[in-house]
Amino acid sequence: MYLGNDPMFLLILIAFGLSMWASFRVRGTFNRYAEVPAQSGMTGYDAARRMLDNNGLYDVQIEPIPGVLSDHYDPTKKVVRLSEAVYHERSISAISVACHEVGHAVQHKVHYPMLVLRHRMFPIVNFASGIAPFLLIVGIILSFSNLILLGIIFFSAAVAFQLVTLPVEFNATNRAKQQMVTYGFVSPQERQGVNKVLNAAALTYVAAALVSLLQLLRFVGIFNQRND
Ligand SMILES: [Zn+2]
């Protein structure tokens, strides 16, 4: 491996390192503030239920699910699924993550444009991101430019999806931060903890998108070299 001749590969390695560090850090930050109870005494479930009701989302259910940081909102079933630690615990981490997921439910209700776009892209991206690595690997091994180009087009769809995910995540976090303070789930002094937990989670999405974007640029570089 001659890294000196391939600065893009080196950049991808750095971004990949950043991505690993971000996912390591999100667990650390979550665990740290899982030890800090919120003054309101609310569990993740309590906070999620209150925020849903305050936004008129009485029909959205909340269910516990196994796993760590497996929390998500399911728009097809209209269910907020919270990991056990978030659902039951009375901590800054638990209510922050719970309210972030409710943020997605609110986005769904108000047809937040980036979320609508993300849902429309999903079926295409699901197919494209599955087939792209195969096309790229076979195209590069066989030096078949058209196959590489097709792989790049499919891979671009996956990268676009990750980029659209960023404003969706930031927006859900902003809704959570704002409503948690407004409704008194956290005191103004507890805001810093909320910010740390939710910003650490947001960074994992940024790092993952950066890795994909750099990989895409590298494949474009390989395609251009083969066509020279
Ligand atoms: Zn989210």
CSV table of C-alpha atoms and ligand atoms in Angstrom, one decimal:
chain,number,residue,atom,x,y,z
A,1,MET,CA,0.0,0.0,0.0
A,2,TYR,CA,1.4,3.3,-1.0
A,3,LEU,CA,-0.6,5.8,1.0
A,4,GLY,CA,1.5,8.7,-0.2
A,5,ASN,CA,0.1,8.3,-3.7
A,6,ASP,CA,-3.5,8.0,-2.5
A,7,PRO,CA,-4.4,10.9,-0.3
A,8,MET,CA,-8.1,10.2,-0.7
A,9,PHE,CA,-7.6,6.7,0.9
A,10,LEU,CA,-5.8,8.4,3.8
A,11,LEU,CA,-8.7,10.8,4.2
A,12,ILE,CA,-11.2,8.0,4.2
A,13,LEU,CA,-9.2,6.2,7.0
A,14,ILE,CA,-9.2,9.4,9.1
A,15,ALA,CA,-13.0,9.9,8.5
A,16,PHE,CA,-13.5,6.2,9.4
A,17,GLY,CA,-11.5,6.7,12.6
A,18,LEU,CA,-13.7,9.8,13.4
A,19,SER,CA,-16.8,7.7,12.8
A,20,MET,CA,-15.5,4.9,15.2
A,21,TRP,CA,-14.7,7.6,17.8
A,22,ALA,CA,-18.1,9.2,17.4
A,23,SER,CA,-20.0,6.0,18.0
A,24,PHE,CA,-17.7,5.2,21.0
A,25,ARG,CA,-18.3,8.6,22.4
A,26,VAL,CA,-22.1,8.5,22.0
A,27,ARG,CA,-22.2,5.5,24.3
A,28,GLY,CA,-19.9,7.1,26.8
A,29,THR,CA,-22.0,10.3,26.9
A,30,PHE,CA,-25.2,8.4,27.1
A,31,ASN,CA,-23.8,6.2,30.0
A,32,ARG,CA,-22.5,9.3,31.8
A,33,TYR,CA,-25.9,11.2,31.8
A,34,ALA,CA,-27.8,7.9,32.4
A,35,GLU,CA,-26.4,8.3,36.0
A,36,VAL,CA,-27.8,11.8,36.3
A,37,PRO,CA,-31.5,11.9,37.2
A,38,ALA,CA,-33.6,14.8,35.9
A,39,GLN,CA,-35.1,17.1,38.5
A,40,SER,CA,-38.5,16.5,37.0
A,41,GLY,CA,-38.3,12.9,38.0
A,42,MET,CA,-39.6,11.7,34.6
A,43,THR,CA,-38.7,8.5,32.9
A,44,GLY,CA,-38.1,8.3,29.1
A,45,TYR,CA,-41.6,6.9,28.7
A,46,ASP,CA,-43.1,9.8,30.8
A,47,ALA,CA,-41.3,12.4,28.7
A,48,ALA,CA,-42.2,10.8,25.4
A,49,ARG,CA,-45.9,10.4,26.3
A,50,ARG,CA,-46.1,14.1,27.5
A,51,MET,CA,-44.4,15.4,24.4
A,52,LEU,CA,-46.6,13.3,22.1
A,53,ASP,CA,-49.7,14.5,23.9
A,54,ASN,CA,-48.6,18.1,23.9
A,55,ASN,CA,-48.3,17.9,20.1
A,56,GLY,CA,-51.7,16.2,19.7
A,57,LEU,CA,-50.2,12.9,18.8
A,58,TYR,CA,-52.5,10.9,21.1
A,59,ASP,CA,-52.6,8.0,18.6
A,60,VAL,CA,-48.9,7.4,18.6
A,61,GLN,CA,-47.9,4.4,20.9
A,62,ILE,CA,-44.7,3.9,22.9
A,63,GLU,CA,-43.2,0.5,23.2
A,64,PRO,CA,-40.0,-0.8,24.9
A,65,ILE,CA,-37.6,-2.7,22.7
A,66,PRO,CA,-34.4,-4.7,23.5
A,67,GLY,CA,-30.9,-3.4,22.6
A,68,VAL,CA,-28.7,-0.4,23.4
A,69,LEU,CA,-29.5,2.9,21.6
A,70,SER,CA,-31.9,1.0,19.4
A,71,ASP,CA,-34.5,3.8,19.9
A,72,HIS,CA,-36.4,4.9,16.8
A,73,TYR,CA,-39.8,6.1,15.5
A,74,ASP,CA,-41.7,3.8,13.1
A,75,PRO,CA,-43.8,6.0,10.8
A,76,THR,CA,-45.6,3.0,9.2
A,77,LYS,CA,-47.0,1.7,12.6
A,78,LYS,CA,-46.9,5.2,14.3
A,79,VAL,CA,-45.0,3.8,17.2
A,80,VAL,CA,-42.1,5.3,19.2
A,81,ARG,CA,-39.8,2.4,20.2
A,82,LEU,CA,-37.6,3.0,23.2
A,83,SER,CA,-34.7,0.8,24.4
A,84,GLU,CA,-35.2,-0.6,27.9
A,85,ALA,CA,-32.8,1.9,29.5
A,86,VAL,CA,-34.5,4.8,27.9
A,87,TYR,CA,-38.1,3.6,28.5
A,88,HIS,CA,-37.8,2.9,32.2
A,89,GLU,CA,-35.0,5.1,33.5
A,90,ARG,CA,-35.3,8.5,35.1
A,91,SER,CA,-32.2,10.2,33.7
A,92,ILE,CA,-31.1,13.1,31.5
A,93,SER,CA,-30.0,10.5,28.8
A,94,ALA,CA,-33.3,8.7,28.9
A,95,ILE,CA,-35.6,11.7,28.5
A,96,SER,CA,-33.3,13.3,25.9
A,97,VAL,CA,-33.3,10.3,23.6
A,98,ALA,CA,-37.0,9.7,24.1
A,99,CYS,CA,-37.9,13.3,23.1
A,100,HIS,CA,-35.6,13.1,20.1
A,101,GLU,CA,-37.6,10.1,18.8
A,102,VAL,CA,-40.8,12.0,19.5
A,103,GLY,CA,-39.3,14.8,17.4
A,104,HIS,CA,-39.4,12.4,14.4
A,105,ALA,CA,-43.1,11.7,15.2
A,106,VAL,CA,-43.8,15.4,15.2
A,107,GLN,CA,-41.9,15.8,11.9
A,108,HIS,CA,-44.1,13.0,10.5
A,109,LYS,CA,-47.3,14.8,11.6
A,110,VAL,CA,-46.3,18.2,10.1
A,111,HIS,CA,-44.9,16.6,6.9
A,112,TYR,CA,-41.4,18.0,7.5
A,113,PRO,CA,-40.1,18.2,3.9
A,114,MET,CA,-36.8,16.5,4.5
A,115,LEU,CA,-38.5,13.6,6.3
A,116,VAL,CA,-41.0,13.2,3.4
A,117,LEU,CA,-38.1,13.2,0.9
A,118,ARG,CA,-36.2,10.6,3.0
A,119,HIS,CA,-39.3,8.3,3.0
A,120,ARG,CA,-39.7,8.7,-0.8
A,121,MET,CA,-36.0,7.9,-1.3
A,122,PHE,CA,-35.9,4.9,0.9
A,123,PRO,CA,-37.1,2.1,-1.5
A,124,ILE,CA,-34.8,3.2,-4.2
A,125,VAL,CA,-31.8,3.7,-1.9
A,126,ASN,CA,-32.4,0.3,-0.3
A,127,PHE,CA,-32.0,-1.4,-3.6
A,128,ALA,CA,-29.2,0.9,-4.9
A,129,SER,CA,-27.0,0.6,-1.8
A,130,GLY,CA,-27.3,-3.2,-1.8
A,131,ILE,CA,-26.1,-3.5,-5.4
A,132,ALA,CA,-23.6,-0.7,-5.5
A,133,PRO,CA,-20.6,-2.4,-3.8
A,134,PHE,CA,-21.0,-5.5,-6.0
A,135,LEU,CA,-21.0,-3.3,-9.2
A,136,LEU,CA,-18.0,-1.3,-8.0
A,137,ILE,CA,-15.9,-4.3,-6.9
A,138,VAL,CA,-16.6,-6.3,-10.1
A,139,GLY,CA,-16.2,-3.2,-12.2
A,140,ILE,CA,-12.8,-2.4,-10.7
A,141,ILE,CA,-11.5,-6.0,-10.9
A,142,LEU,CA,-12.6,-6.5,-14.5
A,143,SER,CA,-11.6,-2.8,-15.4
A,144,PHE,CA,-15.0,-2.4,-16.8
A,145,SER,CA,-15.7,1.4,-16.8
A,146,ASN,CA,-19.4,1.2,-17.5
A,147,LEU,CA,-19.9,-1.1,-14.5
A,148,ILE,CA,-17.9,1.3,-12.2
A,149,LEU,CA,-20.0,4.2,-13.5
A,150,LEU,CA,-23.2,2.4,-12.8
A,151,GLY,CA,-21.9,1.5,-9.3
A,152,ILE,CA,-21.1,5.2,-8.7
A,153,ILE,CA,-24.6,6.3,-9.7
A,154,PHE,CA,-26.1,3.7,-7.3
A,155,PHE,CA,-23.7,4.6,-4.5
A,156,SER,CA,-24.6,8.3,-5.0
A,157,ALA,CA,-28.2,7.5,-4.1
A,158,ALA,CA,-27.0,6.0,-0.8
A,159,VAL,CA,-24.8,9.1,-0.1
A,160,ALA,CA,-27.7,11.5,-1.0
A,161,PHE,CA,-29.9,9.5,1.5
A,162,GLN,CA,-27.3,9.9,4.3
A,163,LEU,CA,-27.0,13.7,3.5
A,164,VAL,CA,-30.8,14.1,3.7
A,165,THR,CA,-30.7,12.2,7.0
A,166,LEU,CA,-28.6,15.0,8.5
A,167,PRO,CA,-31.2,17.8,8.6
A,168,VAL,CA,-33.9,15.3,9.7
A,169,GLU,CA,-31.7,14.3,12.7
A,170,PHE,CA,-30.7,17.9,13.6
A,171,ASN,CA,-34.3,19.1,13.3
A,172,ALA,CA,-35.6,16.3,15.6
A,173,THR,CA,-33.0,17.2,18.1
A,174,ASN,CA,-33.8,20.9,18.0
A,175,ARG,CA,-37.5,20.1,18.5
A,176,ALA,CA,-36.6,17.9,21.5
A,177,LYS,CA,-34.3,20.5,23.1
A,178,GLN,CA,-36.8,23.3,22.7
A,179,GLN,CA,-39.9,21.4,24.0
A,180,MET,CA,-38.0,19.8,26.9
A,181,VAL,CA,-37.3,23.2,28.3
A,182,THR,CA,-40.6,24.8,27.4
A,183,TYR,CA,-42.6,22.0,29.1
A,184,GLY,CA,-40.3,21.8,32.1
A,185,PHE,CA,-39.0,18.2,31.5
A,186,VAL,CA,-35.6,19.6,32.3
A,187,SER,CA,-34.5,22.7,34.1
A,188,PRO,CA,-32.4,25.4,32.3
A,189,GLN,CA,-29.4,24.1,34.3
A,190,GLU,CA,-29.9,20.6,32.9
A,191,ARG,CA,-29.8,21.8,29.3
A,192,GLN,CA,-26.1,21.3,29.0
A,193,GLY,CA,-26.5,17.5,29.7
A,194,VAL,CA,-29.3,17.3,27.1
A,195,ASN,CA,-27.1,19.1,24.6
A,196,LYS,CA,-24.1,16.8,25.2
A,197,VAL,CA,-26.2,13.6,24.8
A,198,LEU,CA,-28.0,14.7,21.7
A,199,ASN,CA,-25.0,16.4,20.0
A,200,ALA,CA,-22.9,13.3,20.5
A,201,ALA,CA,-25.7,11.3,18.7
A,202,ALA,CA,-25.8,13.8,15.9
A,203,LEU,CA,-22.1,13.6,15.3
A,204,THR,CA,-22.3,9.9,14.5
A,205,TYR,CA,-24.6,10.7,11.5
A,206,VAL,CA,-22.2,13.5,10.4
A,207,ALA,CA,-19.2,11.1,10.6
A,208,ALA,CA,-21.0,8.3,8.7
A,209,ALA,CA,-22.1,10.7,5.9
A,210,LEU,CA,-18.5,12.0,5.6
A,211,VAL,CA,-17.1,8.5,5.2
A,212,SER,CA,-19.6,7.7,2.5
A,213,LEU,CA,-19.0,11.1,0.7
A,214,LEU,CA,-15.2,10.5,0.7
A,215,GLN,CA,-15.7,7.0,-0.6
A,216,LEU,CA,-17.8,8.2,-3.4
A,217,LEU,CA,-15.2,10.8,-4.4
A,218,ARG,CA,-12.6,8.1,-4.4
A,219,PHE,CA,-14.6,5.9,-6.7
A,220,VAL,CA,-15.1,8.9,-9.0
A,221,GLY,CA,-11.3,9.3,-8.9
A,222,ILE,CA,-10.7,5.6,-9.8
A,223,PHE,CA,-13.3,5.9,-12.7
A,224,ASN,CA,-11.5,9.0,-14.1
A,225,GLN,CA,-8.1,7.3,-13.9
A,226,ARG,CA,-9.4,4.3,-15.8
A,227,ASN,CA,-10.8,6.5,-18.5
A,228,ASP,CA,-7.6,8.5,-19.0
B,1,ZN,ZN,-33.2,10.5,15.0
